[in-house]
Coordinates of C-alpha atoms and ligand atoms in Angstrom, one line a residue:
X1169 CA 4.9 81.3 -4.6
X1170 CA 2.3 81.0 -2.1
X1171 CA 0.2 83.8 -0.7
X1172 CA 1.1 84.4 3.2
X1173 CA -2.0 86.9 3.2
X1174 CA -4.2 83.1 3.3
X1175 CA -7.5 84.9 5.7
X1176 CA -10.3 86.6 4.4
X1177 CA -12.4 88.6 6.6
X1178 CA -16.1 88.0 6.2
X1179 CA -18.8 90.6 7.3
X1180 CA -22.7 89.3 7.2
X1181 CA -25.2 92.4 7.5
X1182 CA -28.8 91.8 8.7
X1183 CA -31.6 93.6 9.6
X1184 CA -30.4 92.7 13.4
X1185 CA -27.1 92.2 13.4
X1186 CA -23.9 92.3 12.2
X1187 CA -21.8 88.9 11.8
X1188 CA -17.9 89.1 11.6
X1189 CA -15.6 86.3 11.0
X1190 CA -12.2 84.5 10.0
X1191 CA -12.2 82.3 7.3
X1192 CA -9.4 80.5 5.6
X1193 CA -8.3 79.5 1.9
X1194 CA -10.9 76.4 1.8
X1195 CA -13.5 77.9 3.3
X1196 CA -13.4 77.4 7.1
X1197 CA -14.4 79.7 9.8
X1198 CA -11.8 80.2 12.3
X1199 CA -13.6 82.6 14.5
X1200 CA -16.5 84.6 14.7
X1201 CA -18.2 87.2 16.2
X1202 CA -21.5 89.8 16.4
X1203 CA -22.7 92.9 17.1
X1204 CA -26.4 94.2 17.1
X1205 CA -27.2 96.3 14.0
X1206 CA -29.1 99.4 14.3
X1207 CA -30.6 99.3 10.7
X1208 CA -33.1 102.4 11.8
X1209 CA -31.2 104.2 13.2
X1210 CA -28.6 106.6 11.0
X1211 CA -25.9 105.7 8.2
X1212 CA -23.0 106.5 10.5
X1213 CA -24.5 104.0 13.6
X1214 CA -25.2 101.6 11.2
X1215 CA -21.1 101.3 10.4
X1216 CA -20.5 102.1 13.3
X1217 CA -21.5 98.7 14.2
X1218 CA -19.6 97.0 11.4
X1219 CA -16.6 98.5 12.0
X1220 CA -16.7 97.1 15.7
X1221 CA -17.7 93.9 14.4
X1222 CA -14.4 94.2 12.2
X1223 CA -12.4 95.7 15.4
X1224 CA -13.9 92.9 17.7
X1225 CA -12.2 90.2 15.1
X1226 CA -8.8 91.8 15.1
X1227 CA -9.2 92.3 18.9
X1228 CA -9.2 89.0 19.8
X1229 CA -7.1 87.2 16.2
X1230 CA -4.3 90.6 16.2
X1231 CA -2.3 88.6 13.7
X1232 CA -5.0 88.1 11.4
X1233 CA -4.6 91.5 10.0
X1234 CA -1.7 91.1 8.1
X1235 CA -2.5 88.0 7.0
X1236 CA -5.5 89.5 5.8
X1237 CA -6.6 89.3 1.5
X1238 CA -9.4 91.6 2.0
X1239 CA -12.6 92.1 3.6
X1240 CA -15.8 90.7 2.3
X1241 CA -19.1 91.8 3.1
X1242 CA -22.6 90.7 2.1
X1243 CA -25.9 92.7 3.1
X1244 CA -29.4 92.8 1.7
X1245 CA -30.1 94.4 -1.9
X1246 CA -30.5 96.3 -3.4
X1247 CA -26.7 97.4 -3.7
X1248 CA -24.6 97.8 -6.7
X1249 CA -21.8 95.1 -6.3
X1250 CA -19.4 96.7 -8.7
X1251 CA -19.2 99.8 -6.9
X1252 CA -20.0 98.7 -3.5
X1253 CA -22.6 101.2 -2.5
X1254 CA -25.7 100.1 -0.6
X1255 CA -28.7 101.4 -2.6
X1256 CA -32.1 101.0 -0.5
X1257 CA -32.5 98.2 1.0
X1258 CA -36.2 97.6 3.1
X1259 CA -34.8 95.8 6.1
X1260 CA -31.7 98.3 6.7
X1261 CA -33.4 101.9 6.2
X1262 CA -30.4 103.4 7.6
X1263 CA -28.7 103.2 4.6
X1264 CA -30.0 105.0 1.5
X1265 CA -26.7 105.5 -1.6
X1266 CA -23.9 104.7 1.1
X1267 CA -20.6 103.8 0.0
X1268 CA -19.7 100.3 2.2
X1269 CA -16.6 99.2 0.6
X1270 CA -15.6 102.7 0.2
X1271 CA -15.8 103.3 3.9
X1272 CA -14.4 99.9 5.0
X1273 CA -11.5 100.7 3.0
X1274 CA -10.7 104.2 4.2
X1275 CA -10.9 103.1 8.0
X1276 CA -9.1 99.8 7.7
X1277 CA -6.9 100.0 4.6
X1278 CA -8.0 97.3 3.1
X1279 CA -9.2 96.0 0.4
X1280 CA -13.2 95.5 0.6
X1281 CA -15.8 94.3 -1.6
X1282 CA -19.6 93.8 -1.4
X1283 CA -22.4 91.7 -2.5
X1284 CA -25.7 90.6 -1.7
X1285 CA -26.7 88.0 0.5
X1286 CA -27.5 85.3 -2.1
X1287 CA -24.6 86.0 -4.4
X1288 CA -22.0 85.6 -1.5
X1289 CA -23.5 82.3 -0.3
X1290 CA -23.8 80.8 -4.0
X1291 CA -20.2 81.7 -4.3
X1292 CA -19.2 79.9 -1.5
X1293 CA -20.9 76.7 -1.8
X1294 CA -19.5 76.9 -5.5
X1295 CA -16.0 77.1 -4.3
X1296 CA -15.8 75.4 -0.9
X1297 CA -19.3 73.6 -0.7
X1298 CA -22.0 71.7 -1.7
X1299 CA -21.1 72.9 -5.6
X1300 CA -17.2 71.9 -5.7
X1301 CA -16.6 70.4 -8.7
X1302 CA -19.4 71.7 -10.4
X1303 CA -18.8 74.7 -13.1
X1304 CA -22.4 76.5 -12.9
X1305 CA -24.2 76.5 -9.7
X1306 CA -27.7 77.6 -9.1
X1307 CA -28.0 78.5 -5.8
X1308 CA -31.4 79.2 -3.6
X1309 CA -31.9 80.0 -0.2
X1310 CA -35.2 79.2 1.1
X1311 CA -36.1 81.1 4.4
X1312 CA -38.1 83.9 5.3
X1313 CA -37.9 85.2 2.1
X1314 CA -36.2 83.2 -1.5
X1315 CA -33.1 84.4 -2.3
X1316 CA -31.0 83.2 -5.5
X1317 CA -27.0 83.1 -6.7
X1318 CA -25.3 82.4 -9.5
X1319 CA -21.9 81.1 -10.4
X1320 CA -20.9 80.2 -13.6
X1321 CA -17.2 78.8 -13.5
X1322 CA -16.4 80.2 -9.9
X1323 CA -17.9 84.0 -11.1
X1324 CA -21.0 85.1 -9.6
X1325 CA -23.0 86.3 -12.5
X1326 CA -24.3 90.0 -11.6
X1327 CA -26.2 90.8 -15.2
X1328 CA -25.3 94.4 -16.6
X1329 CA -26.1 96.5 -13.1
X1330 CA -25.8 94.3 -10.5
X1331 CA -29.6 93.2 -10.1
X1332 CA -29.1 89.5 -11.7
X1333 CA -30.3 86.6 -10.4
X1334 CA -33.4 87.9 -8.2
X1335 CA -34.6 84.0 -8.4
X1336 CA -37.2 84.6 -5.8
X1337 CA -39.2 86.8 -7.6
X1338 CA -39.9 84.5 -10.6
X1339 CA -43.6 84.4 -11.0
X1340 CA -45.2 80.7 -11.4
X1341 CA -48.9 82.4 -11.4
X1342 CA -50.2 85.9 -12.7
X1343 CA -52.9 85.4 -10.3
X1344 CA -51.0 84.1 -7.8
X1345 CA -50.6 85.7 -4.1
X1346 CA -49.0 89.1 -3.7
X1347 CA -45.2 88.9 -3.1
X1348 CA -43.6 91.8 -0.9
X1349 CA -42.2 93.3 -4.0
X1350 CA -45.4 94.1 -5.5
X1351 CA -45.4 91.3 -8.3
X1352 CA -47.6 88.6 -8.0
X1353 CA -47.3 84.8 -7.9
X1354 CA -43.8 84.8 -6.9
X1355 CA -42.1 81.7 -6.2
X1356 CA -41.4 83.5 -2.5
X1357 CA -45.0 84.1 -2.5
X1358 CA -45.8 80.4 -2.4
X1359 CA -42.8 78.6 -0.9
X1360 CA -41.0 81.2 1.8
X1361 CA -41.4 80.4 5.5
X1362 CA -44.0 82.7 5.8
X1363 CA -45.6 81.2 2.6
X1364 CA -45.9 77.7 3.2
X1365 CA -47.5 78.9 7.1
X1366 CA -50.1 81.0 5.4
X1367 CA -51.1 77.9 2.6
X1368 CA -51.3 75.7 6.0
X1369 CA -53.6 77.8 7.6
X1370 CA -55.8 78.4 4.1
X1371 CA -56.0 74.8 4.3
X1372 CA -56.9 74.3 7.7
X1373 CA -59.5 77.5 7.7
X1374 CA -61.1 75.2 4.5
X1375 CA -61.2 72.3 6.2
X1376 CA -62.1 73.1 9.6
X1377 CA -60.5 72.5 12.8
X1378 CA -60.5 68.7 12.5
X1379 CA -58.2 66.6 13.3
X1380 CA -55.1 68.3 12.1
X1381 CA -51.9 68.3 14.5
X1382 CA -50.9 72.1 12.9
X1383 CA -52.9 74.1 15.9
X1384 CA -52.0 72.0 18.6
X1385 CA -48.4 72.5 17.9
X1386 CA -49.0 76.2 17.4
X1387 CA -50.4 76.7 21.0
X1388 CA -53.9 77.6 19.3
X1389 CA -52.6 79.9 17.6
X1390 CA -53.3 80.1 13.9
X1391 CA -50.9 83.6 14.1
X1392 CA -48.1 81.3 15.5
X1393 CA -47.8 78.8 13.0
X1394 CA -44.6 78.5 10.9
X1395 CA -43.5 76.2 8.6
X1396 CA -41.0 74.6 11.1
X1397 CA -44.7 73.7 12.5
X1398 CA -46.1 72.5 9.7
X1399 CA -43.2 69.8 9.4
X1400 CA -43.1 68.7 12.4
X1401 CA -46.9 68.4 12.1
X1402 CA -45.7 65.9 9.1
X1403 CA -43.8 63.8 10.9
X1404 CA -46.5 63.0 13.6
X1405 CA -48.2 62.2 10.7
X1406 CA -51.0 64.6 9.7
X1407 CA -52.4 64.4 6.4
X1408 CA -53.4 68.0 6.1
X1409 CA -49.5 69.3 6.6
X1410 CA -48.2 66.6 4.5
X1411 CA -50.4 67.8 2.0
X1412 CA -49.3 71.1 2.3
X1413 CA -45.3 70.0 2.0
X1414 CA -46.4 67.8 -1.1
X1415 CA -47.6 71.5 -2.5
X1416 CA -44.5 73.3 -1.5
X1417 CA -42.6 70.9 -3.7
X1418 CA -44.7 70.8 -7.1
X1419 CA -44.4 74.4 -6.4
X1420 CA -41.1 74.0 -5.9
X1421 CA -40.8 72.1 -9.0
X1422 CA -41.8 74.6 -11.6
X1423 CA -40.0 77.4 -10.1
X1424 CA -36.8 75.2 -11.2
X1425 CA -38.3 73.8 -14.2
X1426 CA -38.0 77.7 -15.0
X1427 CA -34.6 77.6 -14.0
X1428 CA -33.2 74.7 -15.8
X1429 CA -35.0 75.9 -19.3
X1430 CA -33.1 78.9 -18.6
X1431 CA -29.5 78.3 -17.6
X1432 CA -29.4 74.4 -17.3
X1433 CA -26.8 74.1 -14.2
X1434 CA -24.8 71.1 -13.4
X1435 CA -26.6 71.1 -9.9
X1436 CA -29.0 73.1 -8.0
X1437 CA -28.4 73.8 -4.2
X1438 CA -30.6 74.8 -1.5
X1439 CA -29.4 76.4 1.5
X1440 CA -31.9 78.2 4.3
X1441 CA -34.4 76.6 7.1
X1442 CA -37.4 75.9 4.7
X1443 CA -34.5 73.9 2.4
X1444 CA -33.6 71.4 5.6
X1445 CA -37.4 71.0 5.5
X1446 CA -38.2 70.5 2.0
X1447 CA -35.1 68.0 1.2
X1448 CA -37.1 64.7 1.9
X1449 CA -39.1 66.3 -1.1
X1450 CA -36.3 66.6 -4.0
X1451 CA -36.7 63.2 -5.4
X1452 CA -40.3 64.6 -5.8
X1453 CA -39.3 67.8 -7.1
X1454 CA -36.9 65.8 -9.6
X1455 CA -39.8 63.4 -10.7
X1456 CA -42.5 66.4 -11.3
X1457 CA -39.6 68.1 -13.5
X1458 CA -40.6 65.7 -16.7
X1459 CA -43.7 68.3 -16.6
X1460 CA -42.5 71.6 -16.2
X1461 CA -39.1 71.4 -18.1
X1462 CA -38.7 70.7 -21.8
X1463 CA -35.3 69.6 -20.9
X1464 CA -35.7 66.0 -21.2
X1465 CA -32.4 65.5 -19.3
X1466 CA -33.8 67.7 -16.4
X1467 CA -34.4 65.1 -13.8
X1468 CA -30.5 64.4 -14.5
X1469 CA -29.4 67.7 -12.2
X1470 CA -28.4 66.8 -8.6
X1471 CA -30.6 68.8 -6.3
X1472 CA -28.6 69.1 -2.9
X1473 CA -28.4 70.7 0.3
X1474 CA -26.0 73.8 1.1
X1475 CA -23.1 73.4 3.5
X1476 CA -22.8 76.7 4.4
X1477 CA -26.0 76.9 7.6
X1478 CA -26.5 80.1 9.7
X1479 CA -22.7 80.7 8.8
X1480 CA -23.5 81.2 5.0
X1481 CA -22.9 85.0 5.3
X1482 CA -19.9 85.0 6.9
X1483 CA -18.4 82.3 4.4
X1484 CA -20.0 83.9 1.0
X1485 CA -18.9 87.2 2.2
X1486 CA -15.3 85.9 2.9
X1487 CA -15.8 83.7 -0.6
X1488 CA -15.7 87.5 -2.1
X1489 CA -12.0 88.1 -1.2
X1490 CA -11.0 84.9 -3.2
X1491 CA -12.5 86.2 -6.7
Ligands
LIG2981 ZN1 -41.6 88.9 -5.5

């Protein structure tokens, strides 16, 4: 017989806010909310503003709560999945050991579980998105930082504490640039936002102020240029930023190279801002593959875009419920 409890309830913590949401059995958001997050201030504000995220849902959907499976929630790592606690994570300080599903179950009653950002959104594009019909999905999101997920026949794949999957940090270069977790050449070092801004403006303090269309766009401003920038830069044409895109996918490239050699998955999907960017590059990326794979069949794997946007959270933390 068929479930009526058919809603999960999908909570998406950042360093800023808190996302809440509705979303059904295939994966489509019904209604949403947010609340600010005070991630410096103490543990109990910081719930504080999930559970009114939570509270703001049922106040306006009051029948969703018994049609309710559970509540999913996804937050930045490092947290321990299979017991739910929230370890350390850098961008919300306010929570150092603290039991979120735990404490999401005591006030609501319901069942809760937690994940990390890039787990959550791999598991929904596996089973609602750009990865149906797939078995193993290697998922990336490509952003501010590189974040990774994956699901092998519709289970994420947490490794034996939790920590699996940290795709981001794969170094491509012992001398490579200094990632923010204190490795080097990591591929978030090279091909993050951030990243692909700072290789622009390398370029551009080599070259000289030329003819490039990078500062112009910036205001002036070296400080303000971001790789949203540099693309749009691309498409008026300028050779410098074009250059620098090229880069970002050859980069790109032996990062899943790496991945393939590794796991092989039937496709590869790339969610994020940087990924919207970089997908006039994947026939690139899939060409340059011959090179850093010894997987002759490499250039085989479908690389695709995620359909899961700024709503990823909210649907990968809902995809939890369904496990
Ligand atoms: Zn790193």
């Amino acid at each position: 017989m068929k479930s009526e409890r058919n809603l999960a309830l999908g909570v998406d913590i950042g360093g800023t806010k808190v996302a809440a949401g509705l979303v059904d059995e295939s994966g489509n958001i019904l209604f949403q909310t947010r609340v600010a997050m005070p991630a410096r201030e103490s543990a109990e504000a910081g719930f504080a503003a999930v559970q009114s995220a939570i509270e703001a849902v049922f106040a306006t959907q009051p029948s969703a709560k018994s049609l309710l499976k559970g509540i999913g929630i996804c937050a930045p790592g490092p947290l321990d999945p299979l017991t739910g606690v929230i370890l350390n994570p850098p961008n919300v300080p306010c929570w150092r050991n603290f039991p979120l599903a735990d404490e999401v179950r005591r006030v609501f009653g319901i069942s809760a579980r937690v994940d990390n950002d890039g787990n959550a959104a791999a598991l929904a594009e596996a089973i609602w998105g750009a990865g149906v019909g797939y078995r193993n999905v290697f998922y990336a999101t490509l952003g501010t930082g590189i974040g990774a997920g994956v699901v092998f026949d519709g289970r994420i794949y947490h490794g034996r504490t939790g920590s699996a999957a940290e795709g981001g940090h794969l170094t491509i270069d012992y001398h490579g640039p200094k990632c923010g977790c204190g490795k080097r050449g990591c591929i978030e070092a090279f091909c993050s936002g951030p990243a692909i801004a700072r290789r622009a403006k390398e370029k551009l303090a080599a070259a000289g102020r030329g003819e490039s269309r990078i500062l112009p766009l910036a205001g002036g401003s070296t400080d303000a240029v971001t790789a949203e920038i540099v693309a749009e830069a691309v498409r008026q044409g300028d050779v410098l930023a074009a250059e620098t895109l090229r880069e970002t996918a050859d980069l790109l490239a032996i990062w899943v190279g790496n991945v393939i050699d590794l796991l092989e998955p039937d496709v590869f999907i790339f969610g994020g801002g940087v990924a919207q960017l970089m997908s006039g590059f994947f026939g690139r990326m899939q060409e340059q593959l011959a090179s850093w794979c010894v997987n002759t069949r490499a250039g085989e794997m479908p690389m695709v875009l995620a359909k899961y946007g700024s709503d990823a959270g909210i649907a990968g933390a809902a995809a939890l419920c369904h496990l």
